[in-house]
XYZ file of C-alpha atoms in Angstrom:
517
model
C -3.274 9.223 -17.423
C -2.903 7.125 -14.273
C -5.392 7.697 -11.456
C -5.651 6.356 -7.917
C -8.642 5.720 -5.673
C -8.516 6.704 -1.997
C -11.197 5.486 0.412
C -11.547 6.875 3.936
C -13.695 4.945 6.403
C -14.471 7.765 8.824
C -16.864 7.765 11.750
C -19.547 9.923 10.146
C -19.271 8.226 6.764
C -17.145 6.772 3.992
C -15.465 9.159 1.556
C -13.951 8.187 -1.787
C -11.629 10.233 -4.008
C -10.188 9.725 -7.481
C -6.815 11.478 -7.676
C -4.855 11.806 -10.904
C -1.074 11.647 -11.271
C -0.837 15.467 -11.219
C -2.628 15.841 -7.898
C -6.034 16.905 -9.232
C -9.179 15.482 -7.623
C -11.205 14.091 -10.508
C -14.133 12.636 -8.599
C -15.473 12.242 -5.084
C -18.263 10.429 -3.302
C -19.715 9.976 0.163
C -21.846 7.484 2.033
C -23.128 8.351 5.506
C -22.849 6.127 8.585
C -24.423 6.448 12.004
C -23.114 5.803 15.513
C -25.086 3.445 17.765
C -25.090 4.351 21.476
C -26.932 1.522 23.301
C -25.757 2.693 26.736
C -24.121 5.841 28.148
C -20.451 5.907 27.190
C -20.842 3.147 24.576
C -20.338 3.760 20.850
C -20.702 1.189 18.095
C -21.087 0.970 14.318
C -22.295 -1.715 11.944
C -19.621 -3.100 9.559
C -22.385 -3.915 7.068
C -23.325 -0.226 7.065
C -19.681 0.619 6.275
C -19.725 -1.598 3.204
C -22.969 -0.146 1.895
C -21.620 3.376 2.416
C -18.309 2.427 0.797
C -20.051 0.998 -2.250
C -22.124 4.156 -2.618
C -19.129 6.475 -2.186
C -16.892 4.642 -4.662
C -19.606 4.410 -7.324
C -20.189 8.170 -7.011
C -16.494 9.035 -7.189
C -15.749 6.773 -10.156
C -18.841 7.914 -12.058
C -18.020 11.587 -11.461
C -14.462 11.069 -12.669
C -15.337 8.998 -15.717
C -11.861 7.488 -15.289
C -12.539 4.038 -13.852
C -10.412 2.369 -16.526
C -7.444 4.585 -15.567
C -7.425 3.739 -11.849
C -4.181 1.836 -11.219
C -4.333 1.393 -7.461
C -6.612 1.631 -4.421
C -5.634 2.785 -0.943
C -7.597 3.050 2.274
C -7.621 4.987 5.480
C -9.988 4.527 8.363
C -11.044 5.408 11.867
C -8.579 3.979 14.342
C -8.834 1.845 17.491
C -12.185 0.244 16.634
C -12.549 -3.471 17.385
C -14.241 -5.252 14.485
C -14.580 -9.004 15.069
C -15.182 -11.599 12.357
C -15.793 -15.337 12.529
C -14.177 -18.025 10.381
C -16.564 -17.185 7.545
C -15.440 -13.529 7.748
C -18.875 -12.504 9.022
C -19.001 -9.683 11.611
C -19.655 -10.711 15.202
C -21.958 -7.915 16.334
C -21.080 -4.277 15.870
C -17.636 -2.697 15.875
C -16.751 -1.186 19.251
C -15.385 2.092 17.899
C -12.715 4.460 19.196
C -15.269 6.655 20.978
C -16.475 3.828 23.224
C -15.673 4.101 26.942
C -16.961 0.796 28.334
C -13.654 -0.909 29.129
C -12.393 1.306 31.957
C -12.357 -1.609 34.419
C -10.296 -3.655 31.990
C -7.734 -0.845 31.748
C -7.379 -1.058 35.534
C -7.065 -4.836 35.218
C -4.212 -4.428 32.723
C -2.439 -1.972 35.026
C -2.742 -4.633 37.706
C -0.778 -6.998 35.479
C 1.988 -4.554 34.536
C 3.027 -1.012 35.321
C 3.281 1.892 32.912
C 7.035 1.554 32.533
C 6.678 -1.992 31.227
C 3.910 -0.917 28.827
C 6.129 1.812 27.426
C 9.028 -0.627 27.077
C 6.941 -3.216 25.217
C 4.550 -1.038 23.169
C 5.714 2.634 23.462
C 2.204 3.456 24.753
C 0.236 3.564 27.960
C -3.092 1.715 28.002
C -6.298 3.503 26.983
C -9.783 2.039 26.952
C -10.075 2.740 23.224
C -7.333 0.169 22.465
C -7.994 -3.407 21.365
C -6.490 -5.029 24.459
C -9.018 -3.776 27.061
C -11.895 -4.173 24.591
C -10.955 -7.818 24.009
C -10.757 -8.388 27.760
C -14.219 -6.788 28.088
C -15.562 -9.136 25.412
C -14.022 -12.158 27.144
C -15.589 -11.150 30.454
C -18.999 -9.904 29.310
C -19.704 -11.772 26.058
C -17.750 -15.022 26.345
C -19.727 -16.829 23.644
C -19.026 -14.086 21.101
C -15.405 -13.905 22.235
C -15.031 -17.610 21.570
C -16.285 -17.120 17.996
C -13.683 -14.482 17.116
C -11.465 -15.676 14.269
C -9.757 -12.339 13.613
C -9.869 -8.822 15.039
C -9.756 -6.090 12.431
C -9.860 -2.332 11.958
C -12.497 -0.561 9.863
C -10.382 -0.187 6.734
C -9.108 -3.760 7.056
C -12.676 -5.082 7.042
C -13.469 -3.122 3.886
C -10.250 -4.347 2.280
C -11.181 -7.920 3.199
C -14.428 -7.557 1.243
C -12.525 -6.000 -1.678
C -9.779 -8.619 -1.899
C -10.722 -11.626 0.222
C -7.381 -11.162 2.026
C -6.993 -10.805 5.811
C -4.290 -8.307 6.770
C -3.505 -5.483 9.176
C -0.951 -2.687 8.885
C 1.474 -1.056 11.237
C -0.063 2.377 11.889
C -3.450 1.051 13.020
C -1.872 -1.859 14.888
C 0.196 0.621 16.923
C -2.898 1.520 18.967
C -3.816 -1.943 20.222
C -1.366 -2.328 23.147
C -0.485 -5.557 21.336
C 2.224 -4.303 18.951
C 5.860 -3.403 19.533
C 5.862 0.038 17.900
C 9.659 0.200 17.817
C 10.086 -3.027 15.826
C 6.764 -2.687 13.939
C 5.743 -6.256 14.839
C 3.011 -7.875 16.955
C 4.198 -8.411 20.521
C 3.685 -12.059 21.437
C 4.762 -11.129 24.975
C 1.793 -8.755 25.338
C -0.697 -11.358 24.093
C 0.726 -13.914 26.531
C 0.786 -11.458 29.432
C -2.869 -10.546 28.917
C -3.981 -14.105 28.223
C -5.206 -13.293 24.719
C -4.804 -15.742 21.821
C -2.000 -14.595 19.508
C -3.858 -15.877 16.451
C -6.673 -13.372 16.957
C -4.527 -10.737 15.216
C -4.089 -10.933 11.431
C -0.876 -12.801 10.648
C 0.002 -10.386 7.826
C 1.133 -7.080 9.334
C 2.027 -4.823 6.406
C 3.567 -1.431 5.781
C 1.005 1.058 4.537
C 2.006 1.166 0.837
C 2.421 -2.616 0.540
C -0.066 -4.361 -1.711
C -2.456 -6.449 0.371
C -4.183 -8.115 -2.573
C -5.909 -7.670 -5.943
C -9.444 -6.306 -6.300
C -11.958 -9.129 -6.672
C -13.661 -9.347 -10.055
C -17.213 -9.068 -8.698
C -16.361 -5.896 -6.779
C -14.442 -4.433 -9.725
C -17.396 -5.021 -12.073
C -19.770 -3.171 -9.746
C -17.405 -0.225 -9.414
C -16.352 0.057 -13.045
C -12.712 -0.788 -12.304
C -10.334 -3.387 -13.650
C -10.299 -6.740 -11.865
C -6.981 -7.314 -10.151
C -6.323 -3.627 -9.444
C -3.804 -3.619 -6.549
C -5.241 -2.664 -3.160
C -2.590 -1.429 -0.723
C -2.729 -1.934 3.039
C -3.481 1.743 3.723
C -3.223 3.457 7.106
C -5.199 4.708 10.055
C -6.998 7.938 9.254
C -4.532 10.148 11.104
C -1.302 8.794 9.547
C -3.115 8.751 6.198
C -4.223 12.328 6.815
C -0.613 13.157 7.629
C 0.371 11.805 4.226
C -2.506 13.712 2.599
C -1.263 16.997 4.097
C 2.442 16.314 3.616
C 3.371 15.687 7.270
C 6.073 13.210 6.312
C 9.233 14.776 7.773
C 10.317 15.246 11.386
C 9.071 18.409 13.072
C 5.981 18.883 10.902
C 2.694 19.170 12.884
C -0.930 19.066 11.756
C -4.310 19.701 13.377
C -7.383 17.878 12.120
C -10.890 18.687 13.278
C -13.196 15.916 12.154
C -15.592 14.060 14.446
C -12.625 13.930 16.787
C -9.762 16.400 16.942
C -6.182 15.288 16.369
C -2.799 16.940 16.685
C -0.381 14.862 14.619
C 3.375 15.010 14.087
C 6.128 13.098 12.290
C 9.283 11.744 13.932
C 12.437 9.928 12.850
C 12.264 7.707 15.933
C 9.536 6.172 18.093
C 7.812 8.804 20.243
C 7.342 8.006 23.930
C 5.070 10.052 26.226
C 6.688 9.214 29.578
C 4.383 11.516 31.568
C 1.153 9.931 30.224
C -0.480 13.031 28.799
C -2.652 10.795 26.635
C -0.391 11.102 23.578
C -0.240 8.113 21.260
C 2.950 6.668 19.762
C 2.640 5.043 16.337
C 4.431 3.734 13.310
C 3.900 6.229 10.482
C 2.519 5.255 7.085
C 5.989 4.749 5.590
C 8.972 2.623 6.581
C 11.525 4.214 8.883
C 9.200 6.935 10.186
C 7.100 7.140 13.335
C 4.462 9.605 14.477
C 2.588 10.812 17.514
C -0.881 12.174 18.074
C -2.986 13.820 20.707
C -6.701 13.074 20.579
C -9.701 15.259 21.470
C -12.641 12.843 21.479
C -15.370 15.368 20.593
C -14.236 18.147 18.236
C -16.313 18.501 15.088
C -18.592 16.049 16.876
C -19.304 18.736 19.480
C -20.433 21.197 16.805
C -22.510 18.451 15.183
C -24.129 17.775 18.557
C -25.017 21.470 18.835
C -26.421 21.487 15.302
C -28.565 18.416 15.882
C -29.747 19.561 19.309
C -30.881 23.038 18.201
C -31.483 22.886 14.440
C -32.524 19.338 13.524
C -35.435 20.553 11.395
C -33.219 23.037 9.567
C -30.690 20.258 8.992
C -33.359 17.919 7.639
C -34.541 20.583 5.206
C -31.107 20.541 3.560
C -30.112 24.024 4.741
C -26.480 24.894 5.433
C -26.739 24.829 9.223
C -22.979 25.035 9.775
C -22.835 28.166 7.631
C -25.683 29.633 9.666
C -23.872 28.808 12.920
C -20.696 30.418 11.562
C -22.616 33.582 10.700
C -24.111 33.810 14.203
C -20.784 33.079 15.949
C -18.865 35.591 13.849
C -20.783 38.458 15.477
C -19.389 37.564 18.902
C -16.118 38.913 20.283
C -13.219 36.493 20.911
C -13.762 34.781 24.253
C -17.582 34.779 23.954
C -17.852 37.181 26.909
C -16.514 34.551 29.291
C -18.617 31.607 28.132
C -16.254 28.620 28.124
C -17.082 25.190 26.721
C -15.447 21.912 27.743
C -15.971 19.538 24.784
C -15.840 16.326 26.815
C -19.164 14.989 25.511
C -18.127 11.328 25.712
C -14.999 11.438 27.860
C -11.619 12.884 26.946
C -8.224 11.611 25.969
C -5.387 14.178 25.653
C -4.141 15.504 28.020
C -6.830 14.141 30.399
C -7.440 10.410 29.778
C -10.816 10.236 31.532
C -13.817 8.272 30.324
C -16.045 9.952 32.924
C -15.383 13.548 31.801
C -18.411 15.302 30.304
C -19.240 18.541 28.525
C -19.612 21.816 30.412
C -20.766 25.341 29.570
C -19.039 27.518 32.179
C -19.799 31.182 32.812
C -23.309 31.256 31.333
C -25.099 34.564 31.925
C -28.237 36.401 30.897
C -26.220 38.138 28.171
C -25.381 34.871 26.447
C -27.497 33.465 23.642
C -27.213 31.190 20.658
C -24.396 33.180 18.958
C -22.203 33.003 22.062
C -22.916 29.304 22.530
C -21.966 28.603 18.907
C -18.702 30.489 19.215
C -17.862 29.053 22.636
C -18.149 25.511 21.257
C -15.722 26.379 18.445
C -13.372 28.059 20.923
C -13.613 25.180 23.406
C -12.581 22.691 20.740
C -9.663 24.956 19.778
C -8.628 25.150 23.458
C -8.705 21.345 23.652
C -6.549 21.138 20.510
C -4.132 23.631 22.054
C -3.876 21.338 25.088
C -2.404 18.743 22.700
C -0.094 21.263 21.030
C 1.160 22.446 24.418
C 2.100 18.859 25.306
C 4.220 18.831 22.148
C 5.770 22.170 23.063
C 6.477 20.898 26.561
C 8.376 17.976 25.069
C 10.594 20.369 23.114
C 8.765 20.140 19.783
C 8.562 23.633 18.198
C 5.112 24.601 16.880
C 5.211 27.728 14.712
C 3.146 26.369 11.810
C 0.189 23.987 11.963
C -1.267 22.286 8.885
C -5.058 22.211 9.127
C -7.375 19.526 7.824
C -10.901 18.232 8.248
C -14.158 20.120 8.675
C -12.537 22.676 10.972
C -10.314 23.784 8.087
C -13.294 24.647 5.850
C -14.697 27.346 8.120
C -12.855 30.664 7.800
C -14.036 31.598 11.303
C -12.799 28.347 12.830
C -9.458 28.752 11.050
C -9.183 32.243 12.533
C -10.077 30.997 16.032
C -7.525 28.174 15.775
C -4.685 30.428 14.609
C -5.371 32.884 17.435
C -5.719 30.186 20.110
C -2.639 28.257 18.914
C -0.554 31.408 18.434
C 0.745 29.889 15.199
C 0.196 30.153 11.452
C -2.591 27.829 10.323
C -1.797 26.432 6.865
C -4.270 24.807 4.488
C -3.310 22.436 1.697
C -4.784 21.635 -1.698
C -6.333 18.391 -0.392
C -9.440 19.079 1.689
C -9.924 15.407 2.552
C -6.497 14.488 3.897
C -7.175 10.835 4.845
C -8.763 9.942 1.489
C -5.969 11.798 -0.328
C -3.441 9.942 1.814
C -5.021 6.649 0.808
C -4.754 7.598 -2.866
C -1.113 8.692 -2.431
C -0.265 5.390 -0.733
C -1.930 3.601 -3.652
C 0.214 5.568 -6.098
C 3.351 4.479 -4.239
C 2.197 0.872 -3.949
C 1.373 0.764 -7.655
C 4.923 1.926 -8.454
C 4.066 5.376 -9.799
C 6.290 6.980 -7.122
C 9.302 5.542 -5.334
C 8.397 6.788 -1.862
C 5.694 8.567 0.107
C 7.713 11.809 0.548
C 8.405 11.886 -3.199
C 4.683 11.505 -3.921
C 3.756 14.237 -1.423
C 6.297 16.658 -2.901
C 4.822 16.070 -6.362
C 1.128 16.225 -5.494
C 0.660 18.621 -2.567
C 0.896 22.399 -2.225
C -0.004 25.124 0.288
C -3.185 26.999 -0.624
C -3.631 29.413 2.297
C -2.159 30.735 5.535
C -4.101 32.241 8.467
C -1.723 34.137 10.755
C -2.630 34.907 14.393
C -3.797 38.421 15.327
C -1.705 39.548 18.327
C -4.616 41.179 20.192
C -6.758 38.041 19.810
C -3.837 35.904 20.987
C -3.684 37.950 24.198
C -7.434 37.678 24.756
C -7.476 33.948 24.218
C -4.475 33.444 26.487
C -6.547 34.747 29.436
C -9.575 32.607 28.618
C -7.408 29.549 27.939
C -5.992 29.743 31.457
C -9.555 29.609 32.820
C -10.295 26.692 30.508
C -7.210 24.805 31.742
C -8.247 25.239 35.380
C -11.705 23.706 34.951
C -10.883 20.024 34.428
C -8.744 19.665 37.584
C -11.536 21.329 39.558
C -14.217 19.054 38.120
C -12.407 15.721 37.852
C -13.825 14.364 41.084
C -17.319 15.603 40.276
C -17.178 13.895 36.851
C -16.418 10.571 38.559
C -19.175 11.127 41.126
C -21.750 11.916 38.450
C -20.713 8.873 36.416
C -21.407 6.698 39.455
C -24.835 8.310 39.770
C -25.606 7.563 36.126
C -24.529 3.938 36.473
C -26.636 3.651 39.611
C -29.840 5.149 38.258
C -29.823 4.252 34.557
C -30.119 0.592 33.779
C -28.256 -0.932 30.841
C -30.195 -0.534 27.613
C -31.695 2.825 28.553
C -34.585 4.015 30.672
C -34.906 4.708 34.367
C -34.090 2.069 36.910
C -37.060 0.488 38.667
């Protein structure tokens, strides 16, 4: 029996999955990673930590499966928009500046001083966001010129792991879409954008592959450690959201998914490049298969908001190994929809869609003496669902029908959160047989790249199936509609105050932490 290994380099950790040719998960593994926050609004990770976590996750998955000799291909997915820099010896230059980082706001303004939004859309199909490579590279050039001068190649998380697996430097089209340096329509690097921004064209990997293309063979020393065959083909893979789209079968136009992981993503498939003319913070990308494109709306703190609540209130319970999320679910389930007017804005490290604002911060609005821990737990879950609905409503406003949403990520595991999402979205919430969509997507891409299937849609049709449907309850839909309107009104009211408070923080908190003297 042929099997395929999918590896997902997520923000909270690396997941590995062994998938057989019938769609059964035969083994899984996980290695945890941490986020480094050296200054407010900054977010980094260590590439060396990724590799250690990857090694641990793959060894666990292969050992659990007992099928290492049957693995015929390896595919990857990974967190998007992170800037990983390596020197000529392929050694990391500092930490990766990950997607959550907000430091390059001034560089975004600098880029808008060089070209207007219409030209950006024409060249890249995207507006500029501070999570993209382009402003991060400008920040490096301005603030760390010595390190900038050492950069041989810029890479994404999964590309760095693949480099260590194969020795080959390559990028692929879905990740490269969110750099402001690629022409999404033609699926090629845009030399014009590099020249316009004064960035060296050679900093991007020369090989820009489609997701199921083979990037290189697995190195013998890595294969020996993992119990796999040397030379096993490693495909280019995809960013975690396109890979998750593959892993949940979102491979045809009109299909929409909602993933609540560390971030929250609304993701859809299109037959043509998507363009968000009104700048709602929607991303336009090449999908993980030739001839298809995709779009996504991004909530920066989704599952990350619930994790923040867990760690802030129940760190000792977490450290004891208890199921804190299950406990939080149990407490929140006792509360009526709407949490008696307690509304949470999940902007813990800025926001993206539909409010691209690095200064936005979290808010608990409507707090009263009647509110306690159960209401806070539920309001965080509801606030994340409201933020996800913001993204869905952008899609609806652009004429994209949303009657069914395919759920994935940690938010799909909680029955309560599935119920809240269905009621807030006013749409059926569908779960699939693959709980880990990005890792499954990586394995499916490997199966296509290894020649087991002729195309990604063919592989998805063979391997994926619907396992559950949560339909909205009309009364809850009406309740949430009222509270959602309050939620929508809060950001416009607070936008100026967010900016003012950010200036206060920059004024009174010196770089590196601690009070200013």
